[in-house]
mmCIF file of C-alpha atoms in Angstrom:
data_model
loop_
_atom_site.group_PDB
_atom_site.id
_atom_site.type_symbol
_atom_site.label_atom_id
_atom_site.label_comp_id
_atom_site.label_asym_id
_atom_site.label_seq_id
_atom_site.Cartn_x
_atom_site.Cartn_y
_atom_site.Cartn_z
ATOM 1 C CA MET A 77 -39.589 11.512 11.884
ATOM 2 C CA THR A 78 -37.376 14.039 10.729
ATOM 3 C CA GLN A 79 -34.794 13.590 7.968
ATOM 4 C CA GLU A 80 -31.841 13.884 10.372
ATOM 5 C CA GLU A 81 -33.436 10.810 12.208
ATOM 6 C CA GLN A 82 -34.088 8.925 9.012
ATOM 7 C CA LEU A 83 -30.465 9.536 7.847
ATOM 8 C CA HIS A 84 -29.202 8.402 11.254
ATOM 9 C CA GLN A 85 -31.203 5.231 10.927
ATOM 10 C CA GLN A 86 -29.854 4.570 7.412
ATOM 11 C CA ARG A 87 -26.314 4.989 8.731
ATOM 12 C CA GLN A 88 -26.983 2.675 11.540
ATOM 13 C CA ALA A 89 -28.541 0.069 9.345
ATOM 14 C CA LEU A 90 -25.492 0.294 6.911
ATOM 15 C CA ASN A 91 -23.257 -0.412 9.991
ATOM 16 C CA ALA A 92 -25.417 -3.383 11.032
ATOM 17 C CA ALA A 93 -25.300 -4.839 7.611
ATOM 18 C CA LEU A 94 -21.567 -4.603 7.628
ATOM 19 C CA ASN A 95 -21.359 -6.254 11.058
ATOM 20 C CA ASN A 96 -23.665 -9.047 9.996
ATOM 21 C CA HIS A 97 -21.329 -9.602 6.881
ATOM 22 C CA ASP A 98 -24.608 -9.191 4.623
ATOM 23 C CA LEU A 99 -22.803 -8.109 1.478
ATOM 24 C CA GLU A 100 -26.193 -7.628 -0.603
ATOM 25 C CA MET A 101 -27.585 -5.307 2.169
ATOM 26 C CA ALA A 102 -24.428 -3.347 2.695
ATOM 27 C CA THR A 103 -24.134 -2.582 -1.060
ATOM 28 C CA SER A 104 -27.810 -1.469 -1.311
ATOM 29 C CA PHE A 105 -26.899 1.649 0.452
ATOM 30 C CA LEU A 106 -24.378 2.682 -2.012
ATOM 31 C CA HIS A 107 -25.605 5.236 -4.651
ATOM 32 C CA PRO A 108 -24.842 4.250 -8.211
ATOM 33 C CA ASP A 109 -22.373 7.064 -8.506
ATOM 34 C CA PHE A 110 -20.587 6.277 -5.330
ATOM 35 C CA VAL A 111 -17.024 7.463 -4.899
ATOM 36 C CA ALA A 112 -14.405 7.133 -1.999
ATOM 37 C CA LYS A 113 -11.667 9.370 -1.545
ATOM 38 C CA GLY A 114 -8.635 8.540 0.678
ATOM 39 C CA THR A 115 -6.464 10.956 2.611
ATOM 40 C CA ASP A 116 -3.583 10.108 0.010
ATOM 41 C CA GLY A 117 -5.608 11.241 -2.844
ATOM 42 C CA HIS A 118 -6.603 7.995 -4.102
ATOM 43 C CA SER A 119 -10.069 7.327 -5.149
ATOM 44 C CA TYR A 120 -12.105 4.452 -5.982
ATOM 45 C CA ASN A 121 -15.725 4.056 -7.438
ATOM 46 C CA ARG A 122 -18.765 1.725 -6.608
ATOM 47 C CA GLN A 123 -17.448 -1.314 -8.409
ATOM 48 C CA GLU A 124 -14.008 -1.209 -6.554
ATOM 49 C CA ALA A 125 -15.799 -0.449 -3.090
ATOM 50 C CA VAL A 126 -17.846 -3.511 -3.647
ATOM 51 C CA ARG A 127 -14.911 -5.548 -4.484
ATOM 52 C CA GLN A 128 -13.349 -4.371 -1.289
ATOM 53 C CA LEU A 129 -16.417 -5.101 0.694
ATOM 54 C CA GLU A 130 -16.351 -8.721 -0.576
ATOM 55 C CA GLN A 131 -12.843 -9.287 0.662
ATOM 56 C CA PHE A 132 -13.867 -8.013 4.212
ATOM 57 C CA LEU A 133 -17.121 -9.600 4.608
ATOM 58 C CA LYS A 134 -15.873 -13.254 3.652
ATOM 59 C CA PRO A 135 -16.667 -15.618 6.294
ATOM 60 C CA SER A 136 -13.159 -16.259 7.107
ATOM 61 C CA MET A 137 -12.894 -12.490 8.026
ATOM 62 C CA ASN A 138 -14.119 -11.549 11.428
ATOM 63 C CA PHE A 139 -14.973 -7.803 10.649
ATOM 64 C CA HIS A 140 -16.577 -5.715 13.121
ATOM 65 C CA SER A 141 -17.520 -1.875 12.683
ATOM 66 C CA GLN A 142 -18.584 0.476 15.155
ATOM 67 C CA ILE A 143 -19.775 4.161 14.068
ATOM 68 C CA GLU A 144 -20.086 7.407 15.951
ATOM 69 C CA MET A 145 -21.769 10.133 14.275
ATOM 70 C CA GLU A 146 -20.302 13.529 14.956
ATOM 71 C CA ASN A 147 -22.312 15.912 12.826
ATOM 72 C CA VAL A 148 -25.132 15.838 10.665
ATOM 73 C CA GLU A 149 -26.323 18.553 8.213
ATOM 74 C CA VAL A 150 -29.352 17.955 5.954
ATOM 75 C CA SER A 151 -30.243 20.493 3.066
ATOM 76 C CA GLY A 152 -33.017 19.086 0.705
ATOM 77 C CA ASN A 153 -32.248 15.914 -0.747
ATOM 78 C CA GLY A 154 -28.597 16.062 0.143
ATOM 79 C CA ALA A 155 -26.744 15.611 3.494
ATOM 80 C CA LYS A 156 -23.319 15.620 4.805
ATOM 81 C CA LEU A 157 -22.440 13.296 7.823
ATOM 82 C CA ARG A 158 -19.129 13.430 9.511
ATOM 83 C CA VAL A 159 -18.355 9.998 11.221
ATOM 84 C CA CYS A 160 -15.752 8.097 13.189
ATOM 85 C CA ARG A 161 -15.360 4.694 12.314
ATOM 86 C CA THR A 162 -13.667 1.924 14.382
ATOM 87 C CA GLU A 163 -12.947 -1.163 12.499
ATOM 88 C CA ARG A 164 -11.568 -4.412 13.553
ATOM 89 C CA LEU A 165 -10.564 -7.201 11.240
ATOM 90 C CA ARG A 166 -9.258 -10.531 12.277
ATOM 91 C CA MET A 167 -8.261 -12.609 9.196
ATOM 92 C CA TYR A 168 -8.093 -16.404 9.376
ATOM 93 C CA ASN A 169 -6.144 -18.377 6.886
ATOM 94 C CA PRO A 170 -6.996 -22.086 7.309
ATOM 95 C CA LYS A 171 -4.296 -23.121 4.839
ATOM 96 C CA ILE A 172 -1.629 -21.811 6.923
ATOM 97 C CA PHE A 173 -3.310 -23.305 10.027
ATOM 98 C CA TRP A 174 -3.629 -26.822 8.621
ATOM 99 C CA GLY A 175 -0.197 -26.480 7.169
ATOM 100 C CA PHE A 176 1.599 -25.629 10.426
ATOM 101 C CA LEU A 177 -0.606 -28.272 12.253
ATOM 102 C CA ALA A 178 0.364 -30.958 9.696
ATOM 103 C CA ALA A 179 3.919 -30.137 10.312
ATOM 104 C CA ALA A 180 3.615 -30.254 14.159
ATOM 105 C CA ALA A 181 2.009 -33.614 13.726
ATOM 106 C CA LEU A 182 4.612 -34.883 11.557
ATOM 107 C CA MET A 183 7.381 -33.752 14.119
ATOM 108 C CA ALA A 184 5.355 -35.473 16.907
ATOM 109 C CA ALA A 185 5.471 -38.667 14.865
ATOM 110 C CA GLN A 186 9.378 -38.389 14.354
ATOM 111 C CA ALA A 187 9.672 -37.932 18.133
ATOM 112 C CA VAL A 188 7.723 -41.055 18.745
ATOM 113 C CA LEU A 189 9.896 -43.050 16.381
ATOM 114 C CA ALA A 190 13.094 -41.522 17.827
ATOM 115 C CA ALA A 191 11.984 -42.487 21.338
ATOM 116 C CA VAL A 192 11.131 -46.075 20.351
ATOM 117 C CA ARG A 193 14.487 -46.608 18.439
ATOM 118 C CA TYR A 194 16.534 -44.974 20.945
ATOM 119 C CA ALA A 195 14.777 -46.820 24.044
ATOM 120 C CA SER A 196 15.573 -50.131 22.319
ATOM 121 C CA GLU A 197 19.261 -49.341 21.845
ATOM 122 C CA LEU A 198 19.856 -47.601 25.121
ATOM 123 C CA PRO A 199 20.940 -50.950 27.279
ATOM 124 C CA HIS A 200 23.950 -51.219 24.594
ATOM 125 C CA PHE A 201 25.309 -47.723 24.666
ATOM 126 C CA PRO A 202 27.133 -45.644 27.334
ATOM 127 C CA PRO A 203 25.226 -42.791 29.218
ATOM 128 C CA ILE A 204 25.863 -40.171 26.578
ATOM 129 C CA ARG A 205 23.574 -41.996 24.240
ATOM 130 C CA PHE A 206 20.972 -41.719 27.121
ATOM 131 C CA TRP A 207 21.404 -37.833 27.292
ATOM 132 C CA GLY A 208 21.546 -37.465 23.454
ATOM 133 C CA PHE A 209 18.071 -39.220 23.384
ATOM 134 C CA TRP A 210 16.519 -36.804 25.902
ATOM 135 C CA VAL A 211 18.140 -33.632 24.388
ATOM 136 C CA GLY A 212 16.486 -34.914 20.921
ATOM 137 C CA ILE A 213 13.193 -35.507 22.542
ATOM 138 C CA GLY A 214 13.420 -32.084 24.040
ATOM 139 C CA GLY A 215 14.325 -30.365 20.665
ATOM 140 C CA VAL A 216 11.371 -32.086 18.883
ATOM 141 C CA ALA A 217 9.106 -30.976 21.642
ATOM 142 C CA ILE A 218 10.042 -27.400 21.471
ATOM 143 C CA GLY A 219 9.839 -27.609 17.553
ATOM 144 C CA PHE A 220 6.459 -29.072 18.012
ATOM 145 C CA LEU A 221 5.196 -26.008 20.209
ATOM 146 C CA CYS A 222 6.790 -23.688 17.901
ATOM 147 C CA PHE A 223 4.857 -25.044 14.928
ATOM 148 C CA ILE A 224 1.505 -24.989 17.191
ATOM 149 C CA CYS A 225 2.157 -21.385 18.064
ATOM 150 C CA GLY A 226 3.019 -20.536 14.278
ATOM 151 C CA ALA A 227 -0.292 -21.943 13.238
ATOM 152 C CA PHE A 228 -2.216 -19.960 15.499
ATOM 153 C CA PHE A 229 -0.245 -16.609 15.287
ATOM 154 C CA MET A 230 0.424 -16.757 11.230
ATOM 155 C CA GLY A 231 -2.816 -18.335 10.708
ATOM 156 C CA ARG A 232 -4.545 -15.458 12.263
ATOM 157 C CA ARG A 233 -3.814 -11.739 11.823
ATOM 158 C CA SER A 234 -5.630 -8.778 13.206
ATOM 159 C CA MET A 235 -6.062 -5.061 12.334
ATOM 160 C CA HIS A 236 -7.710 -2.356 14.365
ATOM 161 C CA GLN A 237 -8.145 1.340 12.897
ATOM 162 C CA THR A 238 -10.123 4.402 13.701
ATOM 163 C CA GLN A 239 -10.869 6.450 10.949
ATOM 164 C CA ARG A 240 -12.886 9.741 10.534
ATOM 165 C CA ALA A 241 -14.739 10.523 7.176
ATOM 166 C CA GLN A 242 -16.981 12.949 5.600
ATOM 167 C CA GLU A 243 -19.879 11.259 4.067
ATOM 168 C CA THR A 244 -22.320 12.762 1.449
ATOM 169 C CA TRP A 245 -25.665 11.269 1.230
ATOM 170 C CA ARG A 246 -28.465 11.664 -1.327
ATOM 171 C CA ARG A 247 -31.965 11.067 -1.129
ATOM 172 C CA VAL A 248 -33.314 8.904 -4.121
ATOM 173 C CA ASP A 249 -36.959 7.789 -4.327
ATOM 174 C CA GLY A 250 -37.412 8.581 -0.385
ATOM 175 C CA ARG A 251 -34.191 6.510 0.711
ATOM 176 C CA TRP A 252 -31.116 7.801 1.781
ATOM 177 C CA LEU A 253 -28.013 6.397 -0.156
ATOM 178 C CA LEU A 254 -24.244 6.992 0.376
ATOM 179 C CA ALA A 255 -22.930 8.992 -2.619
ATOM 180 C CA GLU A 256 -19.481 9.912 -1.498
ATOM 181 C CA GLU A 257 -17.137 9.088 1.271
ATOM 182 C CA ARG A 258 -13.974 11.179 1.861
ATOM 183 C CA GLN A 259 -11.349 10.248 4.649
ATOM 184 C CA LEU A 260 -10.542 13.048 6.945
ATOM 185 C CA THR A 261 -7.082 13.507 8.551
#
């Protein structure tokens, strides 16, 4: 197997570890001196990268990465790899979801209590009370639906991005490790 093929395999294995939310495996591909540089000039080290990975690979995050290798240049124990990454992240916040769901259940209970109260008073009041009853019930039903939709839309957020990067890999003890990542514009 050529060095290019080995590097290709390592990069695919790193991507598989990310998609499997395996933090330990994903961080094992990072060189101890790893540095990442963004297009805005901001850079971060291995520790900061691991903290960021911890956030992305939480069970409540639905992270998925797809990788396309555009160019591979191997020279000795070093290599440059140009990649195009497409990442999707769907965040799920159960506190927001259950909060909205509890509020919706409370509104439904209020609607039932209002219906029982107004239904018992209906024979004693004119028709205007009848229409007020149904308008109130309709308002509560619409509010209930809004809360349910809010729970699903605010409790879940999505991100989708495609980035190109220049990666520098180093061969250490026969294994390729990611030493530097520089985002390209």
